[in-house]
XYZ file of C-alpha atoms in Angstrom:
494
model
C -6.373 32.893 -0.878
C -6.308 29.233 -0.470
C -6.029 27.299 2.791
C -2.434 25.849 3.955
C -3.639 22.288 4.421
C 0.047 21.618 5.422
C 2.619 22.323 8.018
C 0.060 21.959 10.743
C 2.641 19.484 13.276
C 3.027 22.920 15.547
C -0.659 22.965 16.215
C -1.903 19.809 16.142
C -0.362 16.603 18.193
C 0.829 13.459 16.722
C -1.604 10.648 16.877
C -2.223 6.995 16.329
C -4.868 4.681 15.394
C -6.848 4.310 18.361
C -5.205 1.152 19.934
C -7.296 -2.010 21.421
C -7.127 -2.197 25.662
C -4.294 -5.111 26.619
C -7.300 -7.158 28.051
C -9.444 -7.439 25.058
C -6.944 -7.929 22.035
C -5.084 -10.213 24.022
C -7.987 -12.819 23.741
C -7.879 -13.025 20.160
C -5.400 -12.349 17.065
C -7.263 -9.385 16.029
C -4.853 -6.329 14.450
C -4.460 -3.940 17.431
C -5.216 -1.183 16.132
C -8.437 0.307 15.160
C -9.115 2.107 11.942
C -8.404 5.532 11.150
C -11.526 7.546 10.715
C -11.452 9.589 7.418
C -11.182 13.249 9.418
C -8.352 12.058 11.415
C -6.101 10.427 8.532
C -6.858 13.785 6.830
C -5.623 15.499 9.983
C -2.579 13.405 10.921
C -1.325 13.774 6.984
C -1.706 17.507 7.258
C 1.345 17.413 10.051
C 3.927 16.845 7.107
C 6.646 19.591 6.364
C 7.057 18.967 2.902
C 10.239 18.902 3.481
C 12.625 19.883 0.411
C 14.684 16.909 1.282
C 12.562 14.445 2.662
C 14.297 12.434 5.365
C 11.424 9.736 5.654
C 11.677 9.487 1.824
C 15.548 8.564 1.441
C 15.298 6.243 4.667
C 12.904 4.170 3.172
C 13.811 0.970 1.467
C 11.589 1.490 -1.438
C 12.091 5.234 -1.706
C 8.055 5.653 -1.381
C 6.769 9.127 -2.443
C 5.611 9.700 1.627
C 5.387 13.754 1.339
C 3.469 13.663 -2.200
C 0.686 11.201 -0.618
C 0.055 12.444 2.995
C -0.423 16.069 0.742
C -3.152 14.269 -1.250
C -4.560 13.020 1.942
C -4.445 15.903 3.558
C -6.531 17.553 0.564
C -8.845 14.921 0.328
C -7.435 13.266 -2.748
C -7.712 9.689 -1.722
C -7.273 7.647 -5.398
C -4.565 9.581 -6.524
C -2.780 8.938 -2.812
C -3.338 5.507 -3.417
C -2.042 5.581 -7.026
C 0.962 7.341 -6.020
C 1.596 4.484 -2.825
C 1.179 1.518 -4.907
C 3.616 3.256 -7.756
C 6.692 2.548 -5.802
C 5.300 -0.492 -3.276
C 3.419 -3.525 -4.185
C 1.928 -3.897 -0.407
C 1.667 -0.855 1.023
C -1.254 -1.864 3.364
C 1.144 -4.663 4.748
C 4.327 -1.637 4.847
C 1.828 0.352 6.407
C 1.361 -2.632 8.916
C 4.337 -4.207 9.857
C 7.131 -2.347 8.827
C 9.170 -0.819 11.743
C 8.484 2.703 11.137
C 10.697 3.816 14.334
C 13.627 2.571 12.921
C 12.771 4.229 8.739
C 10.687 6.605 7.944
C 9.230 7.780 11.058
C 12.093 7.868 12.938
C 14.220 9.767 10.597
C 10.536 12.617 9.794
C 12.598 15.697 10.622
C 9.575 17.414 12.993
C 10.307 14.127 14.812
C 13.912 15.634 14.917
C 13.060 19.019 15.709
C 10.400 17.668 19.043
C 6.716 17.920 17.546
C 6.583 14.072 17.313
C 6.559 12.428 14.031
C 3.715 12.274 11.703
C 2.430 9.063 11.582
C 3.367 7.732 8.075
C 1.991 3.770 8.869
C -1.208 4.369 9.432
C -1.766 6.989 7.051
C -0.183 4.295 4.386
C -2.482 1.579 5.864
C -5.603 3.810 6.016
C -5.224 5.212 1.542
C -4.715 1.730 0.666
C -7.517 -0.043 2.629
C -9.902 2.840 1.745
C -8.812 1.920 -1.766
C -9.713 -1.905 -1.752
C -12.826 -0.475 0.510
C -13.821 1.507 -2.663
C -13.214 -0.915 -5.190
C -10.050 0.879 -6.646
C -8.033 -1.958 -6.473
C -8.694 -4.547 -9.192
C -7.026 -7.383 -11.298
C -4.694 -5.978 -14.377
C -4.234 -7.102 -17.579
C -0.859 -6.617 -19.369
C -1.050 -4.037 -22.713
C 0.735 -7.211 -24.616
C 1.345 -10.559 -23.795
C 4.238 -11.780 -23.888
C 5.766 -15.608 -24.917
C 8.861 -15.463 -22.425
C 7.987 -17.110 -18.666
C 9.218 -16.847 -15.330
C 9.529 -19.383 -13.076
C 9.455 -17.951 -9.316
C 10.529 -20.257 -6.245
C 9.061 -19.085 -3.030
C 6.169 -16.884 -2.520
C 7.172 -14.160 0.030
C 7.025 -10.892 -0.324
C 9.932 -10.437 -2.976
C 8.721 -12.931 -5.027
C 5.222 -11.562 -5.211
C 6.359 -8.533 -5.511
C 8.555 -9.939 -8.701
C 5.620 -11.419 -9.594
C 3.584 -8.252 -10.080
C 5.767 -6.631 -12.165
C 6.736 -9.226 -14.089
C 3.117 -10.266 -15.261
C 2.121 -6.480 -15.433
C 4.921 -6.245 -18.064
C 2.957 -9.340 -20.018
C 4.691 -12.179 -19.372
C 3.685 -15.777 -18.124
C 4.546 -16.160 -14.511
C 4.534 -19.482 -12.053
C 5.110 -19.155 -8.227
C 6.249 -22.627 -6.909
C 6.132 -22.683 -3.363
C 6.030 -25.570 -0.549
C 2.957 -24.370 1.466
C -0.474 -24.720 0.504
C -0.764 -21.158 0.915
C 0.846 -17.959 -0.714
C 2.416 -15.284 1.416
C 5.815 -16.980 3.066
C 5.852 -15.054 6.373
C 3.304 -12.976 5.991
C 1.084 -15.703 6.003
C 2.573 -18.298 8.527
C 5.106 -16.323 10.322
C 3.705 -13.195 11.206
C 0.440 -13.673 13.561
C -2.924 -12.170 12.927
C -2.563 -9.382 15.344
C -0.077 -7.835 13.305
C -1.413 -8.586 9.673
C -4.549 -10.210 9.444
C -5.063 -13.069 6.979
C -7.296 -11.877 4.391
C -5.064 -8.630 3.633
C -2.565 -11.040 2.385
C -5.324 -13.261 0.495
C -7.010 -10.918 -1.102
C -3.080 -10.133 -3.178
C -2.713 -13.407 -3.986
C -6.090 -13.761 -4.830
C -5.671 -10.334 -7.099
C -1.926 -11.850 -8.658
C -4.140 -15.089 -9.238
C -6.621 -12.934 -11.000
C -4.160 -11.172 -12.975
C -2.831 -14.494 -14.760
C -0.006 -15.201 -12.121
C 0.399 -19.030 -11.853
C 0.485 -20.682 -8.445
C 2.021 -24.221 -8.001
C 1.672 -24.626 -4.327
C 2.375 -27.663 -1.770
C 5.598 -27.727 -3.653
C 8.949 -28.733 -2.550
C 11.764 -28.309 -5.230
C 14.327 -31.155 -5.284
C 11.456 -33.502 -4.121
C 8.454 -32.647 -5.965
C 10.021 -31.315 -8.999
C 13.764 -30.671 -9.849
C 15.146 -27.103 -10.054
C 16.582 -27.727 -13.781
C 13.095 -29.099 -14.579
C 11.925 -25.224 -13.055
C 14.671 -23.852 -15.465
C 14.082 -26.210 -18.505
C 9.963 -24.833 -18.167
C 10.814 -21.302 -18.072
C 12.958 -18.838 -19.939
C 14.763 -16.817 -16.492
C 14.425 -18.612 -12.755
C 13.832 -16.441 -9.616
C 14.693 -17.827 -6.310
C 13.072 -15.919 -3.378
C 12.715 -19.052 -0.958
C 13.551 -17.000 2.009
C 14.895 -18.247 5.077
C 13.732 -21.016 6.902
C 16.641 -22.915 9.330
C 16.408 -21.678 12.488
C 19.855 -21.085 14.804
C 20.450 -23.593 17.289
C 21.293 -23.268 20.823
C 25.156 -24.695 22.039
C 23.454 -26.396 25.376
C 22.209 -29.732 26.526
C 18.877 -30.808 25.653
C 18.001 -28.532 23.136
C 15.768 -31.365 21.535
C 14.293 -32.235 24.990
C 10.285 -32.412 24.330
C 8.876 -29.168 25.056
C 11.586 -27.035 23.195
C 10.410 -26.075 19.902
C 11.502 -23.586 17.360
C 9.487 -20.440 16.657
C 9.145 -20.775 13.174
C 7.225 -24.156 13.914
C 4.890 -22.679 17.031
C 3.954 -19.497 14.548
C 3.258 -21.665 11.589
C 0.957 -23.673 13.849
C -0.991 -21.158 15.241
C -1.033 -19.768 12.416
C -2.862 -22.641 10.598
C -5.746 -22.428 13.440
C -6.966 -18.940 12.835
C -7.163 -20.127 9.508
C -9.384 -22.891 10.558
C -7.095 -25.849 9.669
C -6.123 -28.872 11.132
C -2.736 -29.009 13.570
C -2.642 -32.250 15.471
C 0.752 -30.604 16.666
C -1.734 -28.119 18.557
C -4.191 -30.479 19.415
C -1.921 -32.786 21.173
C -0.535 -29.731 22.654
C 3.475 -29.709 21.379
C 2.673 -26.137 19.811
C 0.658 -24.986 22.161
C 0.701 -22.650 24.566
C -2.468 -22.647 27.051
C -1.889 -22.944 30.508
C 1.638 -23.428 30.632
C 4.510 -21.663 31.720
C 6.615 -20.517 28.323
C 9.818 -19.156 27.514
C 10.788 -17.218 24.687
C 14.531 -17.195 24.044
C 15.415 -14.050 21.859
C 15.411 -10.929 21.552
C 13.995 -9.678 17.513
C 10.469 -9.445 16.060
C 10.040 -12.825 16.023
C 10.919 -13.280 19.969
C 7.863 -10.543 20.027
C 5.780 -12.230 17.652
C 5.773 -15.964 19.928
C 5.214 -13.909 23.252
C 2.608 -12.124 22.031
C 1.142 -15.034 20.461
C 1.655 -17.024 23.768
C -0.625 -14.401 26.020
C -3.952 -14.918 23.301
C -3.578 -18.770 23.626
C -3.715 -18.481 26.903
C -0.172 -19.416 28.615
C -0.297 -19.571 32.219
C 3.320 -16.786 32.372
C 5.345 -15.826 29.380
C 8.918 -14.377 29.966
C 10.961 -13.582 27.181
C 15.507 -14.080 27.549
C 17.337 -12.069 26.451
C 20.978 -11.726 26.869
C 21.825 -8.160 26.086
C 19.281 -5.367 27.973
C 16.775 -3.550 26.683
C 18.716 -0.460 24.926
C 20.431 -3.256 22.654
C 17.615 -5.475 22.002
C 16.985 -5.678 17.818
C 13.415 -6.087 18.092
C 10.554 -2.785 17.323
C 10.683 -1.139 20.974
C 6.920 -0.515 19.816
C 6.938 -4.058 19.783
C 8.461 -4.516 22.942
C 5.832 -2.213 24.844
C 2.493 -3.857 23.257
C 4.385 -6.961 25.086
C 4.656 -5.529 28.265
C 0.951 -4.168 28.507
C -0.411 -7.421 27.460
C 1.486 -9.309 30.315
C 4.833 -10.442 28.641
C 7.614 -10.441 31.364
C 11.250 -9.278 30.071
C 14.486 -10.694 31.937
C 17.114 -8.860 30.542
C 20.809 -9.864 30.628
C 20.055 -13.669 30.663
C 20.574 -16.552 28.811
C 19.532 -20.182 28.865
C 22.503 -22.699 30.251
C 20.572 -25.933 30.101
C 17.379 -27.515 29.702
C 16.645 -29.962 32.929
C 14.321 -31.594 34.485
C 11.186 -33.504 34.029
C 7.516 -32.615 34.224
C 5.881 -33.749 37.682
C 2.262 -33.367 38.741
C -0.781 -31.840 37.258
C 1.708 -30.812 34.080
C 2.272 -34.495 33.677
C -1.012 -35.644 33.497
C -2.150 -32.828 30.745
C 1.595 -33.094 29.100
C 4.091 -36.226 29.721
C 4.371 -38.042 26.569
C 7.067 -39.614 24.339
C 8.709 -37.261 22.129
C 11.165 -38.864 19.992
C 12.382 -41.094 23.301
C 13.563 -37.437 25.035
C 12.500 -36.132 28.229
C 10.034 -33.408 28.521
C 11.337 -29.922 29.807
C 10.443 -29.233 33.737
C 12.602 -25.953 34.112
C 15.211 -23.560 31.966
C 19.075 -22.880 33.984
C 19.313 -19.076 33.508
C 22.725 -17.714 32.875
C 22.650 -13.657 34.054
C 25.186 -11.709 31.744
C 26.301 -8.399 31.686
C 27.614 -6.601 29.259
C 31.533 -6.242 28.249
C 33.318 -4.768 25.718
C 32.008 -3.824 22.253
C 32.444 -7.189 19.600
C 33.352 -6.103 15.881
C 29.600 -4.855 15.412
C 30.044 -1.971 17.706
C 27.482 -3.888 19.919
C 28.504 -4.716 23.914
C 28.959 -8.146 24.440
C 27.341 -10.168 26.930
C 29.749 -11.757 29.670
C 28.649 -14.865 31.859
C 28.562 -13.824 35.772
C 29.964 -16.910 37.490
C 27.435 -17.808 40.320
C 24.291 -16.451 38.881
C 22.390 -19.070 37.718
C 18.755 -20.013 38.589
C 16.053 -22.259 37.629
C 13.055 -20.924 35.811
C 10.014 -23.168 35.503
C 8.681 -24.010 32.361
C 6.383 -26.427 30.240
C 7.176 -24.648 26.755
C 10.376 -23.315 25.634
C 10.514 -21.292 22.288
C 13.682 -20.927 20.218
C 13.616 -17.276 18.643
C 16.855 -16.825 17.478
C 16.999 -16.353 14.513
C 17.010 -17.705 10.839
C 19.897 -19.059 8.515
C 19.312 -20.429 4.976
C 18.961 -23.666 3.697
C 21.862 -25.175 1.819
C 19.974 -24.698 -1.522
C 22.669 -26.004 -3.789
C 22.908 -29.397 -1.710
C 18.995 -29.912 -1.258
C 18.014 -29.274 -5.020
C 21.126 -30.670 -6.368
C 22.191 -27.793 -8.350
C 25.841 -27.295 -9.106
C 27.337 -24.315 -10.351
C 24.939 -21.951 -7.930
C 28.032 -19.760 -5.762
C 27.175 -19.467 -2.271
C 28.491 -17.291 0.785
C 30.478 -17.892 3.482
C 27.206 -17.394 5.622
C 25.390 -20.018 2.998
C 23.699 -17.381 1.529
C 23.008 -17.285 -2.720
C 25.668 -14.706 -4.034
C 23.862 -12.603 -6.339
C 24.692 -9.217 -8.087
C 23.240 -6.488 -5.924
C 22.072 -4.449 -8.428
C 20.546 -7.205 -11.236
C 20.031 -9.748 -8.479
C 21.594 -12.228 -11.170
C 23.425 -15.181 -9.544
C 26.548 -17.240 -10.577
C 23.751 -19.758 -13.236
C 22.702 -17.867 -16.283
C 19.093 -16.798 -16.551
C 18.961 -17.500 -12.225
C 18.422 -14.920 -10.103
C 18.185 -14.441 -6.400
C 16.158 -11.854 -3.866
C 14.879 -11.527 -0.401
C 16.811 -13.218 2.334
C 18.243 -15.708 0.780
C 21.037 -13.196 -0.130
C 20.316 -10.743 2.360
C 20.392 -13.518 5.404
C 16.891 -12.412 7.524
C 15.605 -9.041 7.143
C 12.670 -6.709 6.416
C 10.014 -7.628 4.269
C 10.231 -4.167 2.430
C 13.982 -4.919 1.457
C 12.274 -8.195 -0.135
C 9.951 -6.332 -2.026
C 12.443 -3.760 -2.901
C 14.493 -6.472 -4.504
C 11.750 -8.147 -6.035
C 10.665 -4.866 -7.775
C 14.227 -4.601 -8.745
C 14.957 -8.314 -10.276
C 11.713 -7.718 -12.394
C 13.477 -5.109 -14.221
C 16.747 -7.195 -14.415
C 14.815 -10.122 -15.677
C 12.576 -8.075 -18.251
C 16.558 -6.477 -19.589
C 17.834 -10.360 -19.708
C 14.723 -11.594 -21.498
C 14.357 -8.696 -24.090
C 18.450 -8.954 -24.692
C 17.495 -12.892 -25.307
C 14.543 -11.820 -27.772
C 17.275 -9.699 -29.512
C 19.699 -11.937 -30.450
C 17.231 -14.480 -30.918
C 15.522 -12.005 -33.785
C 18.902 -11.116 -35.169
């Protein structure tokens, strides 16, 4: 009788990747977590139900085949786990990285639901995928036919890489423009080392590259070149720039030197681990070391500049934020690798003001002219508490008269948030519909935008979100554009 290699969760205890002490990864941007050893991935996949509806399944953005690989795991059956991941995911390694599992998949596994503790679907998807690139699995494509029809992609995130792939897999000729010098949008600027390293989102573009995928980089459209140049080049347009604008703050002196936006302090550091050249860092604007920082915010990206604060070395990091902890949108996993590594929360706050001016031993290391404002000595704090529920369902925060306080600090991060550009005014495009929020309207299901042969993924029409709904719809405007391009070759032939 053969073994039962499944249903094991009632004997054997959920665990993780062995995770890094707070003192040693918080001195460099190392991932956190160790590797899974082959025995134990093997072991943690054998916890699955097999559930006939699969919970984690239907809760996942992509709909990845979760049940159908942990079994292959769990027997041993590494390539075809890895075949059936990558079916349905272009990055599983970064999913398996950085995707809130407690909020999908893992928090909706039904042994999570019934108390034995969820299996632990991230690592498991991290661990079949690096094996695979380990083992050589994972190699450049070529398309069974080439195709004449191009694609001209703007932005090179996640959704459209993840366009990208299919497209070229499907044969035809594909160009990424995008205005950094590097591929990867946010994978590769905006989220730090410790949570994806570098060369896992390298050695993609480097495989795309490899694959015939065209990269135009250090590219700005509406400066560099036009977008109706992009769409007089190419037979269907993609626009997957993300989102970049970052909200603003309603207060005095949110310009004052010393107040910078997240998106800007990530970037930066950032560039260092890759060894580059940020005289923005040097001269100590975007960096944190030995100084007192706060992080206004409360999402992954509030998380991602704290975290980032402790490994450079800040002298106290406290992150605002104005609702408390139960409401706060950011991974609560995220949240407690803060808090070991030193991060401070103040909960129910908000910043009133931005006084002061630096004085001292600060002012020797700091004081300097930035754009004729005064540098940042201290942050008012507002305490809130909460009220009634706004339209969201969410309490809101309500200013306690008499509360407020001074809180020291030489660096002030803004981490709330991104909005998008105003596309149609900065590449001069008319005819390209818009939201009320600014955001491209696009057909949910074929992505296709007000312009014909333009379409539109990621969150630039989702406003900020996951990067597995930017993949999703990146996967899912490949097959729109392939439809468009064949109905094109149709008519054309007839």
């Amino acid at each position: 009788m053969a073994t039962q290699k499944m249903l094991k969760f009632t004997s054997t205890p959920r665990e993780m990747p062995e995770k890094r002490s707070a003192d040693e990864r918080s001195e460099d941007f190392h991932e956190i977590y160790r590797e899974f050893a082959d025995a134990k991935a093997t072991e943690q996949s054998s916890r699955c139900s097999q559930c006939g509806v699969p919970y984690c399944q239907s809760h996942c953005p992509l709909h990845n085949n979760i049940p159908d690989w942990l079994r292959l795991t769990a027997e041993g059956r590494l390539l075809e786990a890895y075949q059936v991941s990558q079916a349905t995911n272009t990055f599983p390694e970064i999913c398996g990285r950085i995707c809130p599992q407690d909020r999908l998949c893992e928090g909706n596994c039904v042994i999570e639901q019934s108390g034995h503790g969820t299996v632990t679907i991230g690592a498991v998807e991290k661990y079949i995928t690096d094996t695979a690139w380990e083992n050589g699995w994972v190699q450049p494509f070529t398309p069974d036919q080439e195709r004449a029809e191009s694609v001209g992609i703007i932005g090179a995130g996640p959704g459209g890489l993840a366009a990208a792939d299919m497209l070229r897999r499907q044969g035809f000729q594909v160009t990424i423009y995008d205005r950094y010098d590097r591929a990867g949008g946010l994978m590769t600027y905006g989220i730090p080392g410790f949570k994806l390293e570098k060369d896992v989102v390298m050695r993609r573009n480097q495989l795309l590259a490899d694959s015939g995928v065209e990269f135009v980089l250090n590219c700005n459209v509406g400066e560099d070149i036009s977008f109706d140049a992009i769409r007089g080049k190419h037979d269907a347009v993609l626009i997957a720039t993300g989102v970049y604008k970052t909200r603003d703050l309603d207060i005095d002196n949110t310009d004052a030197g010393g107040v910078v936006r997240a998106i800007d302090y990530l970037t930066a550091s950032n560039k260092i681990d890759f060894g580059d050249d940020v005289p923005d860092f040097d001269d100590g604007e975007l960096n944190a070391n030995g100084k007192r920082v706060v992080v206004i915010g409360g999402g992954d990206t509030a998380m991602d500049c704290v975290r980032t604060a402790i490994r450079q070395g800040a002298q106290s990091v406290k992150c605002l934020y104005r609702r408390d902890r139960t409401n706060m949108p950011g991974s609560q996993r995220e949240v407690q690798n803060a808090e070991e590594e030193g991060v401070e929360f103040v909960w129910l706050s908000a910043p009133g003001q931005f006084t002061g001016h630096v004085t001292g031993d600060m002012a020797t290391a700091q004081e300097r002219d930035v754009a004729g404002n005064p540098q940042i000595a201290s942050v008012r704090i507002q305490k809130m508490r909460l009220g009634q529920p706004d339209v969201s369902g969410r309490q809101s925060p309500e200013l306690i008269e008499g509360a407020d306080y001074d809180e020291p600090a030489e660096l002030v991060i803004k981490a709330l948030g991104f909005e998008p550009e105003d596309l149609p005014k900065l590449w001069g495009v008319d005819g390209l519909e818009v939201t009320r929020w600014g955001t491209i309207k696009a057909n949910f299901e074929t992505h296709h935008t007000s312009l014909p042969g333009v379409f539109a993924v990621g969150d630039i029409v989702r406003g900020a979100s996951l990067v597995v709904w930017a993949i999703r719809d990146g996967r899912e405007a490949a097959a729109s554009i392939a439809h468009f391009l064949a109905g094109d070759a149709r008519v054309a032939a007839q």
